[in-house]
Short mmCIF file of C-alpha atoms (C1' of nucleotides) in Angstrom, two decimals:
data_model
loop_
_atom_site.label_atom_id
_atom_site.label_comp_id
_atom_site.label_asym_id
_atom_site.label_seq_id
_atom_site.Cartn_x
_atom_site.Cartn_y
_atom_site.Cartn_z
CA UNK W 143 19.48 7.75 5.19
CA UNK W 144 16.17 8.22 3.62
CA UNK W 145 16.52 7.02 -0.08
CA UNK W 146 13.18 7.50 -2.07
CA UNK W 147 12.10 6.24 -5.45
CA UNK W 148 12.01 9.38 -7.39
CA UNK W 149 9.45 8.92 -10.42
CA UNK W 150 11.26 12.20 -12.44
CA UNK W 151 14.53 10.15 -12.45
CA UNK W 152 13.07 6.72 -12.13
CA UNK W 153 16.02 5.85 -9.56
CA UNK W 154 16.04 6.20 -5.85
CA UNK W 155 17.62 9.25 -4.38
CA UNK W 156 18.68 10.08 -1.24
CA UNK W 157 16.38 12.64 0.39
CA UNK W 158 17.93 16.14 0.31
CA UNK W 159 15.12 19.16 1.59
CA UNK W 160 15.31 21.89 0.36
CA UNK W 161 15.83 23.66 3.63
CA UNK W 162 17.18 21.44 6.37
CA UNK W 163 15.05 20.24 8.66
CA UNK W 164 12.09 20.87 7.03
CA UNK W 165 9.90 19.44 4.26
CA UNK W 166 7.12 20.59 2.10
CA UNK W 167 4.97 17.71 0.69
CA UNK W 168 2.00 18.19 -1.59
CA UNK W 169 -0.17 15.59 -2.32
CA UNK W 170 -3.36 15.36 -4.97
CA UNK W 171 -6.31 14.54 -3.11
CA UNK W 172 -10.03 13.60 -4.00
CA UNK W 173 -12.42 15.17 -6.29
CA UNK W 174 -15.35 15.12 -3.71
CA UNK W 175 -18.26 13.75 -6.35
CA UNK W 176 -18.51 10.34 -4.14
CA UNK W 177 -17.56 8.63 -1.43
CA UNK W 178 -14.16 7.34 -1.17
CA UNK W 179 -12.99 3.97 -2.99
CA UNK W 180 -10.22 1.25 -1.62
CA UNK W 181 -8.15 3.30 -4.34
CA UNK W 182 -8.45 7.01 -2.62
CA UNK W 183 -7.72 4.69 0.93
CA UNK W 184 -4.34 3.95 -0.56
CA UNK W 185 -3.40 7.20 -1.16
CA UNK W 186 -4.29 8.53 2.23
CA UNK W 187 -2.87 5.56 4.01
CA UNK W 188 0.28 5.77 1.90
CA UNK W 189 0.86 9.51 1.93
CA UNK W 190 0.14 9.53 5.85
CA UNK W 191 2.60 6.85 6.93
CA UNK W 192 5.18 8.66 4.35
CA UNK W 193 4.21 11.82 6.24
CA UNK W 194 4.83 9.75 9.77
CA UNK W 195 8.19 8.35 9.10
CA UNK W 196 9.23 11.82 8.01
CA UNK W 197 7.90 13.25 11.26
CA UNK W 198 9.61 10.28 13.17
CA UNK W 199 13.02 11.31 11.47
CA UNK W 200 12.58 14.65 13.01
CA UNK W 201 11.84 16.98 10.23
CA UNK W 202 9.13 19.37 10.55
CA UNK W 203 6.53 18.58 7.91
CA UNK W 204 4.13 20.39 6.29
CA UNK W 205 1.80 18.31 4.71
CA UNK W 206 -0.92 19.38 1.92
CA UNK W 207 -3.39 17.61 0.42
CA UNK W 208 -5.79 19.03 -1.80
CA UNK W 209 -9.73 18.99 -2.66
CA UNK W 210 -11.40 19.45 -5.89
CA UNK W 211 -14.73 20.82 -5.38
CA UNK W 212 -15.65 22.10 -8.91
CA UNK W 213 -15.04 20.27 -12.01
CA UNK W 214 -17.64 18.85 -14.59
CA UNK W 215 -18.05 15.60 -12.83
CA UNK W 216 -19.56 17.59 -9.79
CA UNK W 217 -21.46 19.82 -11.97
CA UNK W 218 -22.65 16.42 -13.76
CA UNK W 219 -23.86 14.68 -10.37
CA UNK W 220 -24.90 17.79 -8.78
CA UNK W 221 -27.45 18.16 -11.59
CA UNK W 222 -28.10 14.32 -11.17
CA UNK W 223 -29.22 14.50 -7.62
CA UNK W 224 -30.63 17.63 -8.41
CA UNK W 225 -28.54 19.34 -5.54
CA UNK W 226 -26.62 22.34 -5.46
CA UNK W 227 -23.14 21.49 -6.06
CA UNK W 228 -21.86 22.75 -2.91
CA UNK W 229 -24.35 20.76 -0.82
CA UNK W 230 -23.02 18.00 -2.64
CA UNK W 231 -18.91 18.81 -2.59
CA UNK W 232 -19.86 19.41 1.39
CA UNK W 233 -21.25 16.25 1.83
CA UNK W 234 -18.69 14.25 0.48
CA UNK W 235 -15.79 16.18 2.04
CA UNK W 236 -17.53 14.94 5.46
CA UNK W 237 -18.01 11.88 4.21
CA UNK W 238 -14.21 11.57 3.20
CA UNK W 239 -13.03 12.80 6.53
CA UNK W 240 -14.91 10.18 8.33
CA UNK W 241 -12.89 7.52 6.36
CA UNK W 242 -10.02 8.62 6.91
CA UNK W 243 -10.20 9.20 10.59
CA UNK W 244 -11.77 5.56 10.83
CA UNK W 245 -8.68 4.30 8.58
CA UNK W 246 -5.99 6.06 11.12
CA UNK W 247 -5.10 8.97 8.63
CA UNK W 248 -3.81 12.02 10.21
CA UNK W 249 -5.17 14.82 8.65
CA UNK W 250 -2.96 16.96 6.38
CA UNK W 251 -1.70 20.64 8.05
CA UNK W 252 -3.81 22.30 4.88
CA UNK W 253 -6.78 21.31 3.23
CA UNK W 254 -6.96 23.85 0.52
CA UNK W 255 -9.66 23.77 -2.11
CA UNK W 256 -10.00 24.85 -5.54
CA UNK W 257 -13.19 27.02 -4.89
CA UNK W 258 -11.27 28.78 -2.56
CA UNK W 259 -8.19 29.72 -4.49
CA UNK W 260 -9.61 31.19 -7.25
CA UNK W 261 -7.71 33.95 -7.10
CA UNK W 262 -4.23 32.53 -6.83
CA UNK W 263 -5.51 30.24 -9.48
CA UNK W 264 -6.36 33.33 -11.69
CA UNK W 265 -3.20 35.17 -11.08
CA UNK W 266 -1.15 32.25 -12.10
CA UNK W 267 -3.44 31.85 -15.65
CA UNK W 268 -2.90 35.81 -16.13
CA UNK W 269 0.82 35.51 -15.19
CA UNK W 270 0.78 32.39 -18.07
CA UNK W 271 -0.40 34.32 -20.76
CA UNK W 272 1.35 37.62 -19.95
CA UNK W 273 4.53 35.30 -20.88
CA UNK W 274 3.26 33.87 -23.66
CA UNK W 275 2.47 30.16 -22.09
CA UNK W 276 -1.02 30.46 -22.57
CA UNK W 277 -3.73 32.24 -24.47
CA UNK W 278 -7.29 33.01 -24.57
CA UNK W 279 -9.44 30.29 -27.72
CA UNK W 280 -12.60 31.36 -28.55
CA UNK W 281 -15.87 31.00 -26.19
CA UNK W 282 -13.88 32.30 -23.21
CA UNK W 283 -11.63 29.13 -22.94
CA UNK W 284 -7.79 29.63 -21.70
CA UNK W 285 -5.31 26.96 -22.78
CA UNK W 286 -2.01 26.56 -22.24
CA UNK W 287 0.60 26.27 -25.34
CA UNK W 288 2.27 22.78 -24.60
CA UNK W 289 4.64 23.70 -27.45
CA UNK W 290 6.05 26.84 -25.59
CA UNK W 291 7.44 24.91 -22.87
CA UNK W 292 10.60 23.09 -23.64
CA UNK W 293 10.92 20.24 -21.38
CA UNK W 294 7.26 19.27 -21.33
CA UNK W 295 7.11 15.07 -21.27
CA UNK W 296 9.99 14.79 -18.88
CA UNK W 297 7.85 13.26 -15.91
CA UNK W 298 6.32 10.59 -17.80
CA UNK W 299 9.12 10.06 -20.60
CA UNK W 300 6.94 11.27 -23.56
CA UNK W 301 7.93 12.97 -26.55
CA UNK W 302 5.48 15.95 -28.00
CA UNK W 303 5.75 14.15 -31.26
CA UNK W 304 5.08 10.49 -29.98
CA UNK W 305 1.77 12.07 -28.14
CA UNK W 306 0.81 13.80 -31.35
CA UNK W 307 1.30 10.51 -33.56
CA UNK W 308 -0.85 8.66 -31.06
CA UNK W 309 -3.46 11.19 -30.63
CA UNK W 310 -7.13 10.57 -30.62
CA UNK W 311 -7.85 13.45 -29.12
CA UNK W 312 -11.16 15.12 -30.23
CA UNK W 313 -10.46 17.83 -32.32
CA UNK W 314 -11.74 21.57 -30.65
CA UNK W 315 -11.83 24.53 -33.10
CA UNK W 316 -10.31 26.49 -30.42
CA UNK W 317 -7.46 25.04 -29.51
CA UNK W 318 -4.48 25.63 -31.30
CA UNK W 319 -2.96 22.25 -30.95
CA UNK W 320 -4.55 19.26 -29.74
CA UNK W 321 -2.16 18.32 -26.87
CA UNK W 322 -2.81 22.12 -25.33
CA UNK W 323 -5.30 22.12 -22.43
CA UNK W 324 -7.44 24.04 -20.44
CA UNK W 325 -6.72 26.58 -17.75
CA UNK W 326 -9.97 28.31 -18.04
CA UNK W 327 -13.25 27.04 -18.74
CA UNK W 328 -15.97 29.28 -19.93
CA UNK W 329 -19.59 28.65 -18.06
CA UNK W 330 -22.09 27.30 -20.01
CA UNK W 331 -26.12 29.03 -18.90
CA UNK W 332 -26.66 27.57 -15.39
CA UNK W 333 -23.30 26.54 -14.26
CA UNK W 334 -21.37 27.56 -11.34
CA UNK W 335 -19.03 30.28 -12.13
CA UNK W 336 -16.47 32.96 -11.02
CA UNK W 337 -15.26 36.33 -12.86
CA UNK W 338 -12.42 36.50 -15.21
CA UNK W 339 -10.67 38.78 -17.39
CA UNK W 340 -11.89 35.87 -19.92
CA UNK W 341 -15.37 35.86 -18.73
CA UNK W 342 -17.55 33.81 -16.24
CA UNK W 343 -15.81 30.50 -15.96
CA UNK W 344 -14.28 27.89 -13.73
CA UNK W 345 -10.79 26.67 -13.42
CA UNK W 346 -9.15 23.42 -15.24
CA UNK W 347 -8.28 20.82 -13.00
CA UNK W 348 -4.24 21.21 -13.67
CA UNK W 349 -3.87 24.70 -12.96
CA UNK W 350 -5.40 24.75 -9.54
CA UNK W 351 -2.76 21.74 -8.20
CA UNK W 352 -0.21 24.48 -9.51
CA UNK W 353 -1.75 27.19 -7.96
CA UNK W 354 -2.68 25.54 -4.58
CA UNK W 355 0.77 23.98 -4.09
CA UNK W 356 2.86 27.17 -4.54
CA UNK W 357 0.33 29.00 -2.74
CA UNK W 358 1.22 26.86 0.17
CA UNK W 359 4.69 25.66 -0.18
CA UNK W 360 6.08 28.15 -2.31
CA UNK W 361 7.38 28.01 -5.88
CA UNK W 362 9.91 25.08 -5.46
CA UNK W 363 9.03 22.44 -2.61
CA UNK W 364 10.44 19.05 -2.00
CA UNK W 365 7.84 16.37 -2.53
CA UNK W 366 4.70 15.89 -4.41
CA UNK W 367 2.63 12.58 -4.42
CA UNK W 368 -0.69 11.20 -5.82
CA UNK W 369 -1.69 7.84 -7.74
CA UNK W 370 0.46 6.56 -10.68
CA UNK W 371 -2.45 7.69 -13.37
CA UNK W 372 -1.99 11.05 -12.34
CA UNK W 373 1.59 10.97 -13.61
CA UNK W 374 0.19 12.12 -17.03
CA UNK W 375 -0.96 14.16 -17.87
CA UNK W 376 -1.77 15.62 -14.84
CA UNK W 377 1.53 15.90 -13.14
CA UNK W 378 2.97 16.31 -16.15
CA UNK W 379 1.05 19.45 -16.82
CA UNK W 380 1.34 20.62 -13.20
CA UNK W 381 5.18 20.84 -14.00
CA UNK W 382 4.66 23.06 -17.15
CA UNK W 383 2.55 25.61 -15.72
CA UNK W 384 4.52 26.07 -12.62
CA UNK W 385 7.40 26.46 -13.89
CA UNK W 386 6.37 28.51 -16.67
CA UNK W 387 4.72 30.88 -14.28
CA UNK W 388 7.46 30.87 -11.42
CA UNK W 389 10.72 30.53 -13.58
CA UNK W 390 11.85 28.13 -10.84
CA UNK W 391 12.29 24.41 -10.39
CA UNK W 392 8.65 23.17 -9.19
CA UNK W 393 9.11 19.90 -7.19
CA UNK W 394 12.41 17.96 -6.56
CA UNK W 395 10.74 14.49 -6.22
CA UNK W 396 7.92 12.95 -7.40
CA UNK W 397 6.31 9.93 -5.32
CA UNK W 398 3.61 7.79 -7.30
CA UNK W 399 1.57 4.85 -5.63
CA UNK W 400 0.70 2.04 -7.04
CA UNK W 401 -3.19 0.80 -7.82
CA UNK W 402 -5.46 -1.19 -5.98
CA UNK W 403 -6.80 -4.15 -8.32
CA UNK W 404 -9.94 -6.30 -8.51
CA UNK W 405 -9.04 -9.34 -10.24
CA UNK W 406 -5.71 -8.25 -12.16
CA UNK W 407 -7.58 -5.15 -13.11
CA UNK W 408 -7.42 -1.55 -11.97
CA UNK W 409 -10.05 -0.48 -9.51
CA UNK W 410 -11.45 2.77 -11.33
CA UNK W 411 -14.85 4.52 -11.30
CA UNK W 412 -14.98 4.14 -15.08
CA UNK W 413 -14.92 0.18 -14.75
CA UNK W 414 -17.26 0.22 -12.14
CA UNK W 415 -15.07 -2.50 -10.37
CA UNK W 416 -14.66 -0.36 -7.09
CA UNK W 417 -15.32 -0.95 -3.68
CA UNK W 418 -15.71 2.43 -1.17
CA UNK W 419 -13.87 2.43 1.81
CA UNK W 420 -17.84 2.85 3.93
CA UNK W 421 -18.90 -0.51 2.28
CA UNK W 422 -15.60 -2.15 3.28
CA UNK W 423 -15.82 -1.27 6.62
CA UNK W 424 -19.47 -2.51 7.55
CA UNK W 425 -17.61 -6.09 7.16
CA UNK W 426 -13.96 -5.73 8.02
CA UNK W 427 -12.58 -3.85 10.87
CA UNK W 428 -10.44 -0.65 9.66
CA UNK W 429 -7.40 -1.72 10.76
CA UNK W 430 -7.12 -4.73 8.73
CA UNK W 431 -7.93 -2.69 5.62
CA UNK W 432 -5.02 -0.70 6.56
CA UNK W 433 -2.72 -3.33 7.31
CA UNK W 434 -3.40 -4.79 3.93
CA UNK W 435 -2.56 -1.72 2.37
CA UNK W 436 0.77 -1.49 4.67
CA UNK W 437 1.56 -5.20 3.82
CA UNK W 438 2.71 -4.42 0.22
CA UNK W 439 4.94 -1.97 -0.98
CA UNK W 440 3.31 1.24 -1.94
CA UNK W 441 4.76 1.11 -5.98
CA UNK W 442 3.36 -2.31 -6.39
CA UNK W 443 0.12 -3.49 -7.05
CA UNK W 444 -2.29 -4.35 -4.63
CA UNK W 445 -4.79 -6.93 -5.12
CA UNK W 446 -8.07 -6.64 -3.30
CA UNK W 447 -10.24 -9.30 -2.36
CA UNK W 448 -12.00 -10.72 0.96
CA UNK W 449 -9.71 -13.48 1.10
CA UNK W 450 -6.77 -10.78 1.63
CA UNK W 451 -8.94 -8.95 4.36
CA UNK W 452 -9.05 -12.04 6.55
CA UNK W 453 -5.12 -12.72 6.18
CA UNK W 454 -4.84 -9.14 7.16
CA UNK W 455 -6.92 -9.59 10.11
CA UNK W 456 -5.31 -12.82 11.21
CA UNK W 457 -2.01 -11.35 10.65
CA UNK W 458 -2.95 -8.40 13.26
CA UNK W 459 -4.03 -11.24 15.62
CA UNK W 460 -0.96 -12.53 15.95
CA UNK W 461 0.39 -9.14 16.76
CA UNK W 462 -2.07 -7.93 19.11
CA UNK W 463 -2.04 -11.65 20.40
CA UNK W 464 2.02 -11.04 21.47
CA UNK W 465 0.84 -7.65 23.18
CA UNK W 466 -2.21 -9.44 25.09
CA UNK W 467 -1.77 -9.18 28.62
CA UNK W 468 1.45 -7.02 28.76
CA UNK W 469 1.44 -3.07 30.51
CA UNK W 470 0.55 -0.43 27.77
CA UNK W 471 3.13 0.99 26.39
CA UNK W 472 2.40 4.31 27.59
CA UNK W 473 2.12 3.12 31.36
CA UNK W 474 6.01 1.84 31.36
CA UNK W 475 9.11 3.51 31.40
CA UNK W 476 10.75 1.33 29.00
CA UNK W 477 11.88 2.45 25.55
CA UNK W 478 12.72 1.20 22.21
CA UNK W 479 14.98 -1.82 21.55
CA UNK W 480 17.69 -0.52 19.45
CA UNK W 481 18.60 -3.10 17.39
CA UNK W 482 15.01 -3.63 16.88
CA UNK W 483 14.68 0.00 15.94
CA UNK W 484 17.74 0.11 13.87
CA UNK W 485 16.29 -2.82 11.89
CA UNK W 486 12.77 -1.16 11.36
CA UNK W 487 14.73 2.19 10.18
CA UNK W 488 16.57 0.49 7.95
CA UNK W 489 13.39 -1.23 6.21
CA UNK W 490 11.61 2.30 5.96
CA UNK W 491 14.55 4.61 4.76
CA UNK W 492 14.73 2.12 1.78
CA UNK W 493 11.87 3.65 0.28
CA UNK W 494 9.01 3.14 2.92
CA UNK W 495 9.68 -0.55 2.56
CA UNK W 496 6.56 -1.08 4.56
CA UNK W 497 6.55 -5.14 4.24
CA UNK W 498 10.25 -5.32 5.42
CA UNK W 499 9.04 -3.05 8.49
CA UNK W 500 6.09 -5.29 9.33
CA UNK W 501 8.57 -8.24 9.22
CA UNK W 502 10.43 -6.83 11.81
CA UNK W 503 7.12 -6.30 13.97
CA UNK W 504 6.88 -10.01 13.55
CA UNK W 505 9.85 -11.15 14.46
CA UNK W 506 9.69 -9.07 17.83
CA UNK W 507 6.52 -10.36 18.27
CA UNK W 508 8.15 -14.14 18.15
CA UNK W 509 10.68 -13.00 20.91
CA UNK W 510 7.84 -11.36 23.20
CA UNK W 511 6.30 -14.74 23.08
CA UNK W 512 9.67 -16.54 23.59
CA UNK W 513 10.47 -14.13 26.33
CA UNK W 514 6.93 -15.21 28.15
CA UNK W 515 7.80 -18.42 27.96
CA UNK W 516 10.67 -17.93 29.78
CA UNK W 517 8.94 -15.98 32.67
CA UNK W 518 11.10 -12.93 31.34
CA UNK W 519 8.41 -10.35 32.07
CA UNK W 520 10.62 -7.72 31.94
CA UNK W 521 12.29 -8.49 28.55
CA UNK W 522 8.74 -9.20 27.05
CA UNK W 523 7.67 -5.76 28.71
CA UNK W 524 10.66 -3.73 26.78
CA UNK W 525 10.06 -5.44 23.58
CA UNK W 526 6.17 -5.03 24.13
CA UNK W 527 6.96 -1.19 24.25
CA UNK W 528 9.10 -1.61 21.00
CA UNK W 529 6.40 -3.62 19.05
CA UNK W 530 3.88 -0.87 20.05
CA UNK W 531 6.33 2.04 19.43
CA UNK W 532 7.01 1.02 16.06
CA UNK W 533 3.45 -0.01 15.25
CA UNK W 534 2.67 3.55 15.99
CA UNK W 535 4.92 4.66 12.93
CA UNK W 536 2.78 2.55 10.59
CA UNK W 537 -0.48 3.62 12.48
CA UNK W 538 -1.27 0.09 13.51
CA UNK W 539 -1.51 -1.96 16.74
CA UNK W 540 -2.31 1.12 18.85
CA UNK W 541 -5.68 -0.44 20.09
CA UNK W 542 -6.50 -2.43 23.19
CA UNK W 543 -5.34 -5.98 22.09
CA UNK W 544 -8.27 -7.83 23.69
CA UNK W 545 -10.50 -5.38 22.07
CA UNK W 546 -9.33 -6.26 19.04
CA UNK W 547 -9.22 -9.90 19.51
CA UNK W 548 -12.83 -9.72 20.76
CA UNK W 549 -14.55 -8.01 17.86
CA UNK W 550 -15.72 -10.39 15.12
CA UNK W 551 -13.76 -10.57 12.06
CA UNK W 552 -16.61 -9.38 10.13
CA UNK W 553 -18.13 -6.67 11.89
CA UNK W 554 -21.77 -7.82 10.68
CA UNK W 555 -21.89 -10.73 12.14
CA UNK W 556 -23.86 -11.51 15.02
CA UNK W 557 -22.44 -13.79 17.79
CA UNK W 558 -23.13 -14.40 21.37
CA UNK W 559 -22.71 -10.84 23.29
CA UNK W 560 -19.79 -10.75 25.48
CA UNK W 561 -22.27 -11.70 28.79
CA UNK W 562 -23.46 -14.58 27.43
CA UNK W 563 -19.81 -15.75 26.61
CA UNK W 564 -18.91 -14.95 30.25
CA UNK W 565 -21.50 -16.96 31.46
CA UNK W 566 -20.87 -19.79 29.62
CA UNK W 567 -17.10 -19.87 30.09
CA UNK W 568 -17.83 -19.56 34.27
CA UNK W 569 -19.66 -22.83 33.51
CA UNK W 570 -17.48 -24.53 31.78
CA UNK W 571 -14.39 -23.38 34.57
CA UNK W 572 -16.68 -25.10 37.11
CA UNK W 573 -17.23 -28.29 35.07
CA UNK W 574 -13.48 -28.27 34.39
CA UNK W 575 -12.98 -27.92 38.24
CA UNK W 576 -15.27 -31.08 38.62
CA UNK W 577 -13.22 -33.08 35.77
CA UNK W 578 -16.31 -33.18 33.90
CA UNK W 579 -14.69 -32.92 30.24
CA UNK W 580 -17.33 -33.76 28.53
CA UNK W 581 -19.75 -30.96 29.44
CA UNK W 582 -16.54 -28.39 28.97
CA UNK W 583 -15.96 -29.75 25.54
CA UNK W 584 -19.47 -29.66 24.59
CA UNK W 585 -19.62 -25.85 25.88
CA UNK W 586 -16.39 -24.63 23.87
CA UNK W 587 -17.25 -26.21 20.82
CA UNK W 588 -20.80 -24.58 21.01
CA UNK W 589 -19.12 -21.39 21.22
CA UNK W 590 -16.32 -22.46 18.35
CA UNK W 591 -19.46 -22.92 16.06
CA UNK W 592 -20.34 -19.39 17.08
CA UNK W 593 -17.21 -17.65 16.54
CA UNK W 594 -15.91 -17.87 19.98
CA UNK W 595 -12.36 -19.51 20.42
CA UNK W 596 -11.23 -20.13 23.81
CA UNK W 597 -8.24 -20.26 25.18
CA UNK W 598 -6.90 -22.34 28.58
CA UNK W 599 -3.72 -20.80 30.34
CA UNK W 600 -2.47 -19.36 33.38
CA UNK W 601 -5.63 -21.09 35.52
CA UNK W 602 -8.04 -18.78 33.70
CA UNK W 603 -9.63 -18.84 30.17
CA UNK W 604 -9.69 -15.97 27.86
CA UNK W 605 -11.81 -15.90 24.65
CA UNK W 606 -11.53 -14.18 21.20
CA UNK W 607 -13.76 -13.81 18.16
CA UNK W 608 -12.31 -15.29 14.84
CA UNK W 609 -13.57 -15.19 11.47
"C1'" G V 50 2.12 1.34 -31.96
"C1'" G V 51 4.52 4.74 -27.90
"C1'" C V 52 6.20 4.79 -22.92
"C1'" U V 53 6.68 3.02 -17.85
"C1'" G V 54 6.73 -0.78 -14.72
"C1'" A V 55 5.82 -6.58 -12.96
"C1'" G V 56 6.53 -11.99 -13.48
"C1'" U V 57 9.39 -15.59 -6.46
"C1'" G V 58 7.21 -21.71 -2.89
"C1'" G V 59 -0.06 -23.73 -1.91
"C1'" C V 60 -1.58 -18.57 -1.01
"C1'" A V 61 -0.07 -13.39 0.04
"C1'" G V 62 4.27 -10.88 -0.45
"C1'" A V 63 9.94 -8.76 0.39
"C1'" G V 64 14.81 -8.95 -0.47
"C1'" U V 65 19.30 -10.58 -2.27
"C1'" G V 66 25.45 -11.40 -7.11
"C1'" G V 67 27.57 -16.98 -3.03
"C1'" C V 68 24.64 -16.56 3.94
"C1'" U V 69 16.42 -18.17 7.28
"C1'" A V 70 12.48 -12.90 4.54
"C1'" U V 71 7.75 -11.94 7.17
"C1'" G V 72 2.24 -13.77 7.41
"C1'" C V 73 -1.54 -17.25 6.46
"C1'" A V 74 -1.81 -22.80 5.02
"C1'" G V 75 1.08 -28.12 5.48
"C1'" C V 76 3.95 -31.64 7.97
"C1'" G V 77 6.28 -33.79 12.98
"C1'" G V 78 7.64 -32.37 18.15
"C1'" C V 79 6.94 -29.71 23.07
"C1'" C V 80 2.87 -27.53 26.29
"C1'" U V 81 -2.57 -28.89 27.39
"C1'" G V 82 -7.12 -33.31 30.91
"C1'" C V 83 -8.06 -32.62 25.28
"C1'" A V 84 -7.67 -28.28 22.64
"C1'" A V 85 -6.27 -23.24 21.35
"C1'" A V 86 -2.41 -19.68 21.49
"C1'" G V 87 2.48 -20.15 21.97
"C1'" C V 88 7.36 -22.30 21.42
"C1'" C V 89 11.29 -25.49 18.47
"C1'" G V 90 12.08 -28.15 14.36
"C1'" U V 91 10.88 -29.03 8.78
"C1'" G V 92 9.30 -29.18 3.35
"C1'" G V 93 8.56 -26.45 -0.57
"C1'" A V 94 10.23 -20.64 -5.07
"C1'" C V 95 12.53 -17.39 -7.74
"C1'" C V 96 8.48 -17.08 -16.43
"C1'" U V 97 11.91 -18.28 -20.33
"C1'" C V 98 16.35 -18.49 -23.85
"C1'" G V 99 21.17 -16.91 -24.07
"C1'" G V 100 25.24 -13.53 -21.96
"C1'" U V 101 28.76 -11.47 -18.08
"C1'" U V 102 30.90 -14.31 -13.26
"C1'" C V 103 34.75 -18.99 -9.94
"C1'" G V 104 29.01 -18.52 -8.85
"C1'" A V 105 22.98 -15.44 -10.87
"C1'" A V 106 16.59 -16.22 -9.19
"C1'" U V 107 19.59 -11.41 -7.86
"C1'" C V 108 23.40 -7.71 -13.53
"C1'" C V 109 23.03 -7.46 -19.06
"C1'" G V 110 20.19 -8.71 -23.99
"C1'" G V 111 16.23 -11.22 -26.94
"C1'" G V 112 11.56 -13.84 -26.22
"C1'" C V 113 6.44 -14.83 -23.72
"C1'" U V 114 3.03 -12.91 -20.42
"C1'" C V 115 0.31 -9.13 -17.29
"C1'" A V 116 -0.68 -4.55 -15.67
"C1'" G V 117 -0.56 0.87 -16.08
"C1'" C V 118 -0.44 5.61 -18.85
"C1'" C V 119 -1.02 7.54 -23.80
"C1'" U V 120 -9.00 9.91 -22.80
"C1'" C V 121 -11.40 11.57 -16.89
"C1'" C V 122 -9.24 8.46 -13.02
"C1'" A V 123 -5.88 7.81 -6.72
#
RNA sequence: GGCUGAGUGGCAGAGUGGCUAUGCAGCGGCCUGCAAAGCCGUGGACCUCGGUUCGAAUCCGGGCUCAGCCUCCA
């Protein structure tokens, strides 16, 4: 039975879909004014794994992840770049898709964009105004009236009085209450705009997610996710908007992932301590980045460093080494070993405990190696299939083992090419046949210095690159 | 100040009221021409002070420290 930590209740709950066999999940995606950084990578990978796992349990999953393609930051960046905002967002959407693909993240079923959902957004705002939950301010803005929603603060555990007391919110003349937030923002001259009953403007950030999520999944759906930092105010506001507008319960389960940190500080744009996915991928294999994310629980903080990525790569090498020289899973009839399959599932059923699931993979790897020492090829093959199939649920170890092991740890590193290596190995093999150990060892040492490790065994020599 | 969450071996990182996490690194052995990889074995931990309990690192309370949210942020 799958149990998930629900941020709304702060406890693990048994997952019960609203409609049997089906899951609707919405995740807050990117605001596309810059390249994805590792914090974004974590959201992408975490929810990719959650969706993969739900599907592997047999659920028919509808996965929605939006794109915020109009807001202040986008407008500012487009102005800085002297570029039309549509051209800017187009570029970064493409870049995001490239990063996702590199990280092995499967695309969502639907990827709605704010600029393509304006009619739904306006309809929801009109409903909120009609029901008395929103009001037009001066100057063409429309605000949500927080005091009109009795349970405001439920998700983040905040009370309206506390928020007011600690409010260092700037005084905005047209807001009735500093806690009220904007649903529709009037366009200044020269800014992109859409027409509305309140004049030309653009949607506020919070309302777009309410409109897109309910538009794609219905008024009441199973899971809503995103980074911890979106819990308040973004998700709090989404609940207030959606439930006031539809009169229905909005979301059953909220899932929030922890941050990526650098030197024990949150990685963020404002702190300037972020690494973009593409700059990291220039140095490390994408699978190592994915492994790093999977190796810690999604709610825990994840400390990022080069050493961590080196370790991730080394750990992956162990799994790939176990798979090396085994028949490809797809070419055999063998199926998953039931005992390991059950252990894996128990781990994942417990709030997607991927570190525990990885421990199962390493146990399988050890048993493969053991079987091989005992020349039990059949067992090794069966376990190899198990390892690959379970790895697939995490989006890991699907590549060719030799290719992974022979790819440089540091992508940018330039070592000898494959042909040169093979030639030197041939020379060394001849030297070894002549028992010219001095020469054989010299060749091996030379290659070692250049990052190439040789392994003799089974009458032949294989090689790999190491960091 | 209010609200969350966290403090585990050399490092990373799970879990558990009494039973090996796992990976990397260390140590001993096997294998090897020597190595590497692999296998076997092994050392090393639960922030602090109280309480509950036959027994707590695991549950409860106080303290200390750290991170996050309360303002855009995945």
